[in-house]
Amino acid sequence: MLRVLEHPLASHIITHLRDRTTKPATFRALASQLTLMLAIDATRDLATEEKTVETPLESTSGRVLIHQPIVVVAILRSGVSMVQPFLDVFPDVSVGYVGLERDHVTAVARSYYCKLPPLEGRRIFVVDPMLATGGSAAQAITVVKQNGGSAPRLVCIIAAPEGVAEIARNHPDVSVHVGVLDRALNARKYILPGLGDFGDRLYGT
Ligand code: URA
């Protein structure tokens, strides 16, 4: 399943992220704001239970989240920038990291770093800002599943159709939550229109 964030504020933020004149400090702030919107949207079906509280005026019943452990798994390096917005709204989130590199001979991504909290029975969100070919994200999801995680959600700022198709092919149980679905990849596997290299835009490299 693909879910695209449809909100005027999301469109506004994405347009400024794309703009090559947007400076790193602004880029970081905008990326964080968009991730917060994605975090809220991707968790819209968290379970709740009824709770009665006293307002200063009367008693009323509302709903509160049922405690269900959440794990965010960031794909190194750019995925790290998407962790804090999740922590801002869900303070008890555990965080894992997966580092992947492409084998120059086979062109297959392999994991060179993996530090994961317990995953069994937890709601898992794999975060990576740019879903391009989908190779790294698919591999990271495989690592999550090998470590006991099931049906993680993938959260990205921009996705290419090629990346979405790769996830659907390898992990049909995974839903993909994106800020925007772009047109295509270019010959160098950059997303078009995209925003360039996310890590470079983030850190001004
Ligand atoms: N990674 C990026 O940072 N940008 C792209 O366009 C594709 C992958």
mmCIF file of N, CA and C in Angstrom, residues 25-158:
data_model
loop_
_atom_site.group_PDB
_atom_site.id
_atom_site.type_symbol
_atom_site.label_atom_id
_atom_site.label_comp_id
_atom_site.label_asym_id
_atom_site.label_seq_id
_atom_site.Cartn_x
_atom_site.Cartn_y
_atom_site.Cartn_z
ATOM 1 N N ALA A 25 20.235 25.042 6.909
ATOM 2 C CA ALA A 25 19.517 25.201 8.192
ATOM 3 C C ALA A 25 18.009 25.163 7.961
ATOM 4 N N THR A 26 17.562 25.848 6.900
ATOM 5 C CA THR A 26 16.128 25.840 6.572
ATOM 6 C C THR A 26 15.721 24.459 6.092
ATOM 7 N N PHE A 27 16.583 23.851 5.282
ATOM 8 C CA PHE A 27 16.294 22.503 4.772
ATOM 9 C C PHE A 27 16.078 21.532 5.928
ATOM 10 N N ARG A 28 16.945 21.594 6.931
ATOM 11 C CA ARG A 28 16.835 20.684 8.090
ATOM 12 C C ARG A 28 15.517 20.918 8.832
ATOM 13 N N ALA A 29 15.179 22.196 9.009
ATOM 14 C CA ALA A 29 13.935 22.505 9.741
ATOM 15 C C ALA A 29 12.724 22.008 8.962
ATOM 16 N N LEU A 30 12.727 22.214 7.638
ATOM 17 C CA LEU A 30 11.590 21.787 6.818
ATOM 18 C C LEU A 30 11.481 20.264 6.778
ATOM 19 N N ALA A 31 12.637 19.599 6.653
ATOM 20 C CA ALA A 31 12.635 18.124 6.611
ATOM 21 C C ALA A 31 12.071 17.576 7.923
ATOM 22 N N SER A 32 12.427 18.236 9.018
ATOM 23 C CA SER A 32 11.938 17.805 10.321
ATOM 24 C C SER A 32 10.417 18.007 10.420
ATOM 25 N N GLN A 33 9.939 19.155 9.929
ATOM 26 C CA GLN A 33 8.487 19.418 9.977
ATOM 27 C C GLN A 33 7.723 18.404 9.141
ATOM 28 N N LEU A 34 8.253 18.100 7.960
ATOM 29 C CA LEU A 34 7.544 17.142 7.095
ATOM 30 C C LEU A 34 7.561 15.745 7.710
ATOM 31 N N THR A 35 8.684 15.390 8.331
ATOM 32 C CA THR A 35 8.758 14.070 8.971
ATOM 33 C C THR A 35 7.752 13.969 10.110
ATOM 34 N N LEU A 36 7.580 15.065 10.820
ATOM 35 C CA LEU A 36 6.586 15.075 11.901
ATOM 36 C C LEU A 36 5.187 14.798 11.333
ATOM 37 N N MET A 37 4.874 15.430 10.206
ATOM 38 C CA MET A 37 3.568 15.189 9.574
ATOM 39 C C MET A 37 3.449 13.732 9.136
ATOM 40 N N LEU A 38 4.558 13.202 8.595
ATOM 41 C CA LEU A 38 4.542 11.792 8.157
ATOM 42 C C LEU A 38 4.382 10.857 9.352
ATOM 43 N N ALA A 39 5.066 11.192 10.454
ATOM 44 C CA ALA A 39 4.988 10.349 11.659
ATOM 45 C C ALA A 39 3.552 10.311 12.170
ATOM 46 N N ILE A 40 2.907 11.448 12.139
ATOM 47 C CA ILE A 40 1.515 11.506 12.619
ATOM 48 C C ILE A 40 0.608 10.714 11.678
ATOM 49 N N ASP A 41 0.840 10.881 10.370
ATOM 50 C CA ASP A 41 -0.023 10.186 9.403
ATOM 51 C C ASP A 41 0.194 8.674 9.428
ATOM 52 N N ALA A 42 1.453 8.263 9.572
ATOM 53 C CA ALA A 42 1.755 6.820 9.514
ATOM 54 C C ALA A 42 1.312 6.091 10.783
ATOM 55 N N THR A 43 0.955 6.854 11.819
ATOM 56 C CA THR A 43 0.525 6.229 13.080
ATOM 57 C C THR A 43 -0.960 6.474 13.340
ATOM 58 N N ARG A 44 -1.695 6.815 12.285
ATOM 59 C CA ARG A 44 -3.096 7.202 12.473
ATOM 60 C C ARG A 44 -3.966 6.050 12.963
ATOM 61 N N ASP A 45 -3.488 4.795 12.841
ATOM 62 C CA ASP A 45 -4.316 3.669 13.288
ATOM 63 C C ASP A 45 -3.799 3.048 14.588
ATOM 64 N N LEU A 46 -2.995 3.794 15.346
ATOM 65 C CA LEU A 46 -2.565 3.270 16.650
ATOM 66 C C LEU A 46 -3.793 3.027 17.528
ATOM 67 N N ALA A 47 -3.707 1.966 18.304
ATOM 68 C CA ALA A 47 -4.865 1.610 19.137
ATOM 69 C C ALA A 47 -5.030 2.581 20.309
ATOM 70 N N THR A 48 -6.285 2.866 20.635
ATOM 71 C CA THR A 48 -6.586 3.739 21.784
ATOM 72 C C THR A 48 -7.612 3.049 22.685
ATOM 73 N N GLU A 49 -7.721 3.581 23.889
ATOM 74 C CA GLU A 49 -8.750 3.085 24.800
ATOM 75 C C GLU A 49 -9.424 4.280 25.461
ATOM 76 N N GLU A 50 -10.596 4.013 25.999
ATOM 77 C CA GLU A 50 -11.353 5.105 26.601
ATOM 78 C C GLU A 50 -10.763 5.480 27.959
ATOM 79 N N LYS A 51 -10.797 6.761 28.257
ATOM 80 C CA LYS A 51 -10.324 7.219 29.573
ATOM 81 C C LYS A 51 -11.196 8.398 30.008
ATOM 82 N N THR A 52 -11.577 8.354 31.261
ATOM 83 C CA THR A 52 -12.368 9.462 31.798
ATOM 84 C C THR A 52 -11.439 10.415 32.541
ATOM 85 N N VAL A 53 -11.580 11.704 32.267
ATOM 86 C CA VAL A 53 -10.764 12.713 32.967
ATOM 87 C C VAL A 53 -11.690 13.815 33.489
ATOM 88 N N GLU A 54 -11.165 14.548 34.450
ATOM 89 C CA GLU A 54 -11.910 15.696 34.981
ATOM 90 C C GLU A 54 -11.345 16.949 34.340
ATOM 91 N N THR A 55 -12.150 17.680 33.598
ATOM 92 C CA THR A 55 -11.710 19.002 33.156
ATOM 93 C C THR A 55 -11.934 19.945 34.334
ATOM 94 N N PRO A 56 -11.510 21.185 34.257
ATOM 95 C CA PRO A 56 -11.820 22.102 35.368
ATOM 96 C C PRO A 56 -13.334 22.286 35.554
ATOM 97 N N LEU A 57 -14.124 21.871 34.561
ATOM 98 C CA LEU A 57 -15.565 22.125 34.616
ATOM 99 C C LEU A 57 -16.410 20.889 34.875
ATOM 100 N N GLU A 58 -15.989 19.750 34.321
ATOM 101 C CA GLU A 58 -16.814 18.542 34.479
ATOM 102 C C GLU A 58 -16.009 17.310 34.101
ATOM 103 N N SER A 59 -16.659 16.178 34.288
ATOM 104 C CA SER A 59 -16.040 14.909 33.919
ATOM 105 C C SER A 59 -16.350 14.634 32.444
ATOM 106 N N THR A 60 -15.344 14.101 31.727
ATOM 107 C CA THR A 60 -15.595 13.754 30.324
ATOM 108 C C THR A 60 -14.774 12.532 29.961
ATOM 109 N N SER A 61 -15.231 11.828 28.948
ATOM 110 C CA SER A 61 -14.424 10.676 28.532
ATOM 111 C C SER A 61 -13.799 10.964 27.171
ATOM 112 N N GLY A 62 -12.578 10.500 27.020
ATOM 113 C CA GLY A 62 -11.852 10.666 25.760
ATOM 114 C C GLY A 62 -11.093 9.396 25.476
ATOM 115 N N ARG A 63 -10.140 9.474 24.564
ATOM 116 C CA ARG A 63 -9.362 8.287 24.221
ATOM 117 C C ARG A 63 -7.881 8.586 24.406
ATOM 118 N N VAL A 64 -7.149 7.596 24.866
ATOM 119 C CA VAL A 64 -5.691 7.724 25.014
ATOM 120 C C VAL A 64 -5.044 6.521 24.330
ATOM 121 N N LEU A 65 -3.785 6.690 23.974
ATOM 122 C CA LEU A 65 -3.065 5.605 23.294
ATOM 123 C C LEU A 65 -2.891 4.426 24.239
ATOM 124 N N ILE A 66 -3.124 3.223 23.720
ATOM 125 C CA ILE A 66 -2.791 2.025 24.482
ATOM 126 C C ILE A 66 -1.290 1.862 24.362
ATOM 127 N N HIS A 67 -0.638 1.562 25.484
ATOM 128 C CA HIS A 67 0.814 1.445 25.409
ATOM 129 C C HIS A 67 1.207 0.328 24.450
ATOM 130 N N GLN A 68 1.819 0.716 23.338
ATOM 131 C CA GLN A 68 2.299 -0.279 22.383
ATOM 132 C C GLN A 68 3.681 0.183 21.936
ATOM 133 N N PRO A 69 4.704 -0.613 22.249
ATOM 134 C CA PRO A 69 6.052 -0.143 21.958
ATOM 135 C C PRO A 69 6.255 0.152 20.467
ATOM 136 N N ILE A 70 6.884 1.275 20.213
ATOM 137 C CA ILE A 70 7.161 1.696 18.834
ATOM 138 C C ILE A 70 8.675 1.702 18.626
ATOM 139 N N VAL A 71 9.080 1.228 17.465
ATOM 140 C CA VAL A 71 10.509 1.257 17.110
ATOM 141 C C VAL A 71 10.668 2.016 15.793
ATOM 142 N N VAL A 72 11.628 2.924 15.768
ATOM 143 C CA VAL A 72 11.995 3.585 14.517
ATOM 144 C C VAL A 72 13.359 3.050 14.108
ATOM 145 N N VAL A 73 13.447 2.561 12.888
ATOM 146 C CA VAL A 73 14.734 2.060 12.379
ATOM 147 C C VAL A 73 15.197 3.005 11.280
ATOM 148 N N ALA A 74 16.318 3.678 11.528
ATOM 149 C CA ALA A 74 16.841 4.642 10.556
ATOM 150 C C ALA A 74 17.878 3.970 9.665
ATOM 151 N N ILE A 75 17.741 4.199 8.371
ATOM 152 C CA ILE A 75 18.764 3.716 7.445
ATOM 153 C C ILE A 75 19.851 4.790 7.377
ATOM 154 N N LEU A 76 21.073 4.390 7.710
ATOM 155 C CA LEU A 76 22.191 5.347 7.708
ATOM 156 C C LEU A 76 22.484 5.768 6.271
ATOM 157 N N ARG A 77 22.830 7.020 6.006
ATOM 158 C CA ARG A 77 23.064 8.078 6.922
ATOM 159 C C ARG A 77 21.874 9.012 7.031
ATOM 160 N N SER A 78 21.171 9.247 5.906
ATOM 161 C CA SER A 78 20.155 10.306 5.900
ATOM 162 C C SER A 78 18.943 9.999 6.778
ATOM 163 N N GLY A 79 18.670 8.709 6.996
ATOM 164 C CA GLY A 79 17.512 8.338 7.803
ATOM 165 C C GLY A 79 17.594 8.875 9.222
ATOM 166 N N VAL A 80 18.820 9.129 9.698
ATOM 167 C CA VAL A 80 19.004 9.632 11.073
ATOM 168 C C VAL A 80 18.253 10.954 11.259
ATOM 169 N N SER A 81 18.184 11.744 10.191
ATOM 170 C CA SER A 81 17.527 13.056 10.291
ATOM 171 C C SER A 81 16.019 12.919 10.536
ATOM 172 N N MET A 82 15.465 11.716 10.351
ATOM 173 C CA MET A 82 14.017 11.541 10.528
ATOM 174 C C MET A 82 13.653 10.951 11.892
ATOM 175 N N VAL A 83 14.649 10.700 12.729
ATOM 176 C CA VAL A 83 14.368 10.059 14.020
ATOM 177 C C VAL A 83 13.744 11.044 15.016
ATOM 178 N N GLN A 84 14.331 12.232 15.143
ATOM 179 C CA GLN A 84 13.918 13.166 16.199
ATOM 180 C C GLN A 84 12.426 13.522 16.142
ATOM 181 N N PRO A 85 11.868 13.786 14.950
ATOM 182 C CA PRO A 85 10.431 14.113 14.925
ATOM 183 C C PRO A 85 9.561 12.991 15.492
ATOM 184 N N PHE A 86 9.964 11.737 15.302
ATOM 185 C CA PHE A 86 9.218 10.626 15.913
ATOM 186 C C PHE A 86 9.348 10.691 17.433
ATOM 187 N N LEU A 87 10.564 10.977 17.913
ATOM 188 C CA LEU A 87 10.784 11.058 19.362
ATOM 189 C C LEU A 87 9.999 12.221 19.972
ATOM 190 N N ASP A 88 9.832 13.284 19.185
ATOM 191 C CA ASP A 88 9.119 14.457 19.703
ATOM 192 C C ASP A 88 7.664 14.126 20.040
ATOM 193 N N VAL A 89 7.044 13.271 19.209
ATOM 194 C CA VAL A 89 5.625 12.960 19.489
ATOM 195 C C VAL A 89 5.437 11.658 20.257
ATOM 196 N N PHE A 90 6.399 10.737 20.138
ATOM 197 C CA PHE A 90 6.302 9.452 20.856
ATOM 198 C C PHE A 90 7.578 9.286 21.687
ATOM 199 N N PRO A 91 7.611 9.848 22.889
ATOM 200 C CA PRO A 91 8.866 9.890 23.662
ATOM 201 C C PRO A 91 9.438 8.516 23.990
ATOM 202 N N ASP A 92 8.586 7.474 24.029
ATOM 203 C CA ASP A 92 9.112 6.169 24.428
ATOM 204 C C ASP A 92 9.576 5.307 23.270
ATOM 205 N N VAL A 93 9.747 5.914 22.129
ATOM 206 C CA VAL A 93 10.197 5.157 20.947
ATOM 207 C C VAL A 93 11.599 4.600 21.182
ATOM 208 N N SER A 94 11.821 3.344 20.772
ATOM 209 C CA SER A 94 13.195 2.823 20.728
ATOM 210 C C SER A 94 13.708 3.024 19.309
ATOM 211 N N VAL A 95 15.013 3.208 19.198
ATOM 212 C CA VAL A 95 15.591 3.535 17.886
ATOM 213 C C VAL A 95 16.629 2.501 17.485
ATOM 214 N N GLY A 96 16.551 2.063 16.247
ATOM 215 C CA GLY A 96 17.556 1.158 15.687
ATOM 216 C C GLY A 96 18.197 1.784 14.461
ATOM 217 N N TYR A 97 19.339 1.252 14.108
ATOM 218 C CA TYR A 97 20.062 1.781 12.944
ATOM 219 C C TYR A 97 20.517 0.632 12.056
ATOM 220 N N VAL A 98 20.385 0.813 10.755
ATOM 221 C CA VAL A 98 20.915 -0.162 9.803
ATOM 222 C C VAL A 98 21.768 0.615 8.805
ATOM 223 N N GLY A 99 23.013 0.182 8.655
ATOM 224 C CA GLY A 99 23.917 0.799 7.666
ATOM 225 C C GLY A 99 24.069 -0.146 6.494
ATOM 226 N N LEU A 100 23.899 0.380 5.305
ATOM 227 C CA LEU A 100 23.979 -0.472 4.114
ATOM 228 C C LEU A 100 24.971 0.104 3.124
ATOM 229 N N GLU A 101 25.666 -0.777 2.422
ATOM 230 C CA GLU A 101 26.513 -0.292 1.331
ATOM 231 C C GLU A 101 26.359 -1.217 0.146
ATOM 232 N N ARG A 102 26.528 -0.606 -1.033
ATOM 233 C CA ARG A 102 26.390 -1.388 -2.257
ATOM 234 C C ARG A 102 27.678 -2.115 -2.556
ATOM 235 N N ASP A 103 27.570 -3.413 -2.809
ATOM 236 C CA ASP A 103 28.733 -4.183 -3.245
ATOM 237 C C ASP A 103 29.037 -3.745 -4.683
ATOM 238 N N HIS A 104 30.303 -3.308 -4.924
ATOM 239 C CA HIS A 104 30.631 -2.760 -6.248
ATOM 240 C C HIS A 104 30.564 -3.803 -7.351
ATOM 241 N N VAL A 105 30.733 -5.069 -6.979
ATOM 242 C CA VAL A 105 30.708 -6.133 -7.998
ATOM 243 C C VAL A 105 29.270 -6.573 -8.282
ATOM 244 N N THR A 106 28.535 -6.877 -7.211
ATOM 245 C CA THR A 106 27.177 -7.426 -7.423
ATOM 246 C C THR A 106 26.103 -6.337 -7.478
ATOM 247 N N ALA A 107 26.448 -5.122 -7.045
ATOM 248 C CA ALA A 107 25.493 -3.994 -6.969
ATOM 249 C C ALA A 107 24.360 -4.265 -5.976
ATOM 250 N N VAL A 108 24.536 -5.272 -5.125
ATOM 251 C CA VAL A 108 23.508 -5.585 -4.125
ATOM 252 C C VAL A 108 23.902 -4.914 -2.804
ATOM 253 N N ALA A 109 22.927 -4.293 -2.152
ATOM 254 C CA ALA A 109 23.210 -3.630 -0.876
ATOM 255 C C ALA A 109 23.394 -4.686 0.217
ATOM 256 N N ARG A 110 24.433 -4.494 1.054
ATOM 257 C CA ARG A 110 24.602 -5.412 2.188
ATOM 258 C C ARG A 110 24.762 -4.586 3.454
ATOM 259 N N SER A 111 24.399 -5.205 4.568
ATOM 260 C CA SER A 111 24.400 -4.475 5.821
ATOM 261 C C SER A 111 25.801 -4.487 6.445
ATOM 262 N N TYR A 112 26.378 -3.299 6.699
ATOM 263 C CA TYR A 112 27.691 -3.220 7.360
ATOM 264 C C TYR A 112 27.545 -2.812 8.811
ATOM 265 N N TYR A 113 26.344 -2.378 9.199
ATOM 266 C CA TYR A 113 26.110 -1.984 10.593
ATOM 267 C C TYR A 113 24.656 -2.266 10.929
ATOM 268 N N CYS A 114 24.443 -2.841 12.079
ATOM 269 C CA CYS A 114 23.062 -3.154 12.456
ATOM 270 C C CYS A 114 22.949 -3.135 13.976
ATOM 271 N N LYS A 115 22.211 -2.205 14.493
ATOM 272 C CA LYS A 115 21.993 -2.116 15.936
ATOM 273 C C LYS A 115 20.495 -1.931 16.128
ATOM 274 N N LEU A 116 19.840 -2.986 16.584
ATOM 275 C CA LEU A 116 18.390 -2.938 16.667
ATOM 276 C C LEU A 116 17.903 -3.281 18.072
ATOM 277 N N PRO A 117 16.885 -2.579 18.559
ATOM 278 C CA PRO A 117 16.260 -2.982 19.836
ATOM 279 C C PRO A 117 15.406 -4.222 19.577
ATOM 280 N N PRO A 118 14.849 -4.845 20.623
ATOM 281 C CA PRO A 118 13.925 -5.962 20.382
ATOM 282 C C PRO A 118 12.791 -5.511 19.457
ATOM 283 N N LEU A 119 12.438 -6.349 18.496
ATOM 284 C CA LEU A 119 11.454 -5.944 17.491
ATOM 285 C C LEU A 119 10.147 -6.723 17.564
ATOM 286 N N GLU A 120 10.207 -7.888 18.189
ATOM 287 C CA GLU A 120 9.013 -8.744 18.187
ATOM 288 C C GLU A 120 7.822 -8.048 18.856
ATOM 289 N N GLY A 121 6.687 -8.071 18.188
ATOM 290 C CA GLY A 121 5.464 -7.504 18.759
ATOM 291 C C GLY A 121 5.419 -5.987 18.771
ATOM 292 N N ARG A 122 6.394 -5.335 18.154
ATOM 293 C CA ARG A 122 6.420 -3.869 18.183
ATOM 294 C C ARG A 122 5.953 -3.272 16.865
ATOM 295 N N ARG A 123 5.463 -2.044 16.939
ATOM 296 C CA ARG A 123 5.131 -1.307 15.721
ATOM 297 C C ARG A 123 6.430 -0.700 15.212
ATOM 298 N N ILE A 124 6.773 -1.003 13.969
ATOM 299 C CA ILE A 124 8.089 -0.610 13.457
ATOM 300 C C ILE A 124 7.951 0.339 12.266
ATOM 301 N N PHE A 125 8.729 1.407 12.299
ATOM 302 C CA PHE A 125 8.760 2.370 11.205
ATOM 303 C C PHE A 125 10.210 2.475 10.711
ATOM 304 N N VAL A 126 10.406 2.079 9.472
ATOM 305 C CA VAL A 126 11.736 2.203 8.859
ATOM 306 C C VAL A 126 11.759 3.563 8.155
ATOM 307 N N VAL A 127 12.770 4.369 8.445
ATOM 308 C CA VAL A 127 12.781 5.723 7.879
ATOM 309 C C VAL A 127 13.997 5.947 6.980
ATOM 310 N N ASP A 128 13.727 6.517 5.830
ATOM 311 C CA ASP A 128 14.770 6.861 4.856
ATOM 312 C C ASP A 128 14.170 7.949 3.959
ATOM 313 N N PRO A 129 14.798 9.124 3.880
ATOM 314 C CA PRO A 129 14.101 10.224 3.198
ATOM 315 C C PRO A 129 13.851 10.013 1.713
ATOM 316 N N MET A 130 14.780 9.362 0.990
ATOM 317 C CA MET A 130 14.634 9.265 -0.462
ATOM 318 C C MET A 130 14.498 7.808 -0.881
ATOM 319 N N LEU A 131 13.318 7.423 -1.354
ATOM 320 C CA LEU A 131 13.119 6.050 -1.841
ATOM 321 C C LEU A 131 13.370 6.077 -3.352
ATOM 322 N N ALA A 132 14.593 5.750 -3.742
ATOM 323 C CA ALA A 132 14.982 5.855 -5.159
ATOM 324 C C ALA A 132 14.795 4.497 -5.850
ATOM 325 N N THR A 133 15.832 3.665 -5.881
ATOM 326 C CA THR A 133 15.673 2.324 -6.485
ATOM 327 C C THR A 133 14.911 1.396 -5.547
ATOM 328 N N GLY A 134 14.950 1.710 -4.276
ATOM 329 C CA GLY A 134 14.290 0.855 -3.279
ATOM 330 C C GLY A 134 15.188 -0.259 -2.764
ATOM 331 N N GLY A 135 16.398 -0.370 -3.336
ATOM 332 C CA GLY A 135 17.297 -1.471 -2.953
ATOM 333 C C GLY A 135 17.666 -1.434 -1.467
ATOM 334 N N SER A 136 18.086 -0.267 -0.979
ATOM 335 C CA SER A 136 18.503 -0.168 0.425
ATOM 336 C C SER A 136 17.321 -0.379 1.363
ATOM 337 N N ALA A 137 16.204 0.247 1.025
ATOM 338 C CA ALA A 137 15.035 0.121 1.904
ATOM 339 C C ALA A 137 14.573 -1.334 1.953
ATOM 340 N N ALA A 138 14.553 -1.998 0.801
ATOM 341 C CA ALA A 138 14.117 -3.410 0.775
ATOM 342 C C ALA A 138 15.067 -4.262 1.614
ATOM 343 N N GLN A 139 16.362 -3.970 1.509
ATOM 344 C CA GLN A 139 17.354 -4.729 2.278
ATOM 345 C C GLN A 139 17.200 -4.459 3.780
ATOM 346 N N ALA A 140 16.987 -3.188 4.131
ATOM 347 C CA ALA A 140 16.805 -2.837 5.553
ATOM 348 C C ALA A 140 15.564 -3.538 6.117
ATOM 349 N N ILE A 141 14.517 -3.604 5.333
ATOM 350 C CA ILE A 141 13.290 -4.276 5.792
ATOM 351 C C ILE A 141 13.559 -5.776 5.976
ATOM 352 N N THR A 142 14.349 -6.336 5.076
ATOM 353 C CA THR A 142 14.724 -7.746 5.231
ATOM 354 C C THR A 142 15.471 -7.949 6.546
ATOM 355 N N VAL A 143 16.401 -7.039 6.854
ATOM 356 C CA VAL A 143 17.159 -7.129 8.111
ATOM 357 C C VAL A 143 16.211 -7.039 9.306
ATOM 358 N N VAL A 144 15.252 -6.116 9.233
ATOM 359 C CA VAL A 144 14.262 -5.961 10.317
ATOM 360 C C VAL A 144 13.498 -7.270 10.515
ATOM 361 N N LYS A 145 13.065 -7.872 9.409
ATOM 362 C CA LYS A 145 12.300 -9.129 9.507
ATOM 363 C C LYS A 145 13.172 -10.259 10.041
ATOM 364 N N GLN A 146 14.449 -10.280 9.611
ATOM 365 C CA GLN A 146 15.352 -11.335 10.101
ATOM 366 C C GLN A 146 15.566 -11.221 11.612
ATOM 367 N N ASN A 147 15.354 -10.011 12.139
ATOM 368 C CA ASN A 147 15.543 -9.781 13.572
ATOM 369 C C ASN A 147 14.233 -9.804 14.347
ATOM 370 N N GLY A 148 13.203 -10.385 13.755
ATOM 371 C CA GLY A 148 11.960 -10.600 14.501
ATOM 372 C C GLY A 148 10.869 -9.590 14.259
ATOM 373 N N GLY A 149 11.131 -8.558 13.431
ATOM 374 C CA GLY A 149 10.108 -7.548 13.164
ATOM 375 C C GLY A 149 9.118 -8.037 12.127
ATOM 376 N N SER A 150 7.868 -7.606 12.249
ATOM 377 C CA SER A 150 6.923 -7.985 11.197
ATOM 378 C C SER A 150 6.148 -6.762 10.728
ATOM 379 N N ALA A 151 5.823 -6.787 9.435
ATOM 380 C CA ALA A 151 5.061 -5.727 8.758
ATOM 381 C C ALA A 151 5.487 -4.311 9.154
ATOM 382 N N PRO A 152 6.782 -3.992 9.029
ATOM 383 C CA PRO A 152 7.174 -2.609 9.318
ATOM 384 C C PRO A 152 6.552 -1.664 8.293
ATOM 385 N N ARG A 153 6.463 -0.404 8.651
ATOM 386 C CA ARG A 153 6.035 0.617 7.690
ATOM 387 C C ARG A 153 7.266 1.379 7.240
ATOM 388 N N LEU A 154 7.265 1.744 5.976
ATOM 389 C CA LEU A 154 8.392 2.507 5.441
ATOM 390 C C LEU A 154 7.944 3.955 5.290
ATOM 391 N N VAL A 155 8.722 4.878 5.850
ATOM 392 C CA VAL A 155 8.352 6.291 5.829
ATOM 393 C C VAL A 155 9.439 7.080 5.101
ATOM 394 N N CYS A 156 9.047 7.771 4.033
ATOM 395 C CA CYS A 156 10.016 8.496 3.189
ATOM 396 C C CYS A 156 9.469 9.878 2.860
ATOM 397 N N ILE A 157 10.373 10.801 2.603
ATOM 398 C CA ILE A 157 9.943 12.148 2.220
ATOM 399 C C ILE A 157 9.554 12.172 0.740
ATOM 400 N N ILE A 158 10.430 11.634 -0.121
ATOM 401 C CA ILE A 158 10.129 11.573 -1.562
ATOM 402 C C ILE A 158 10.362 10.150 -2.045
#
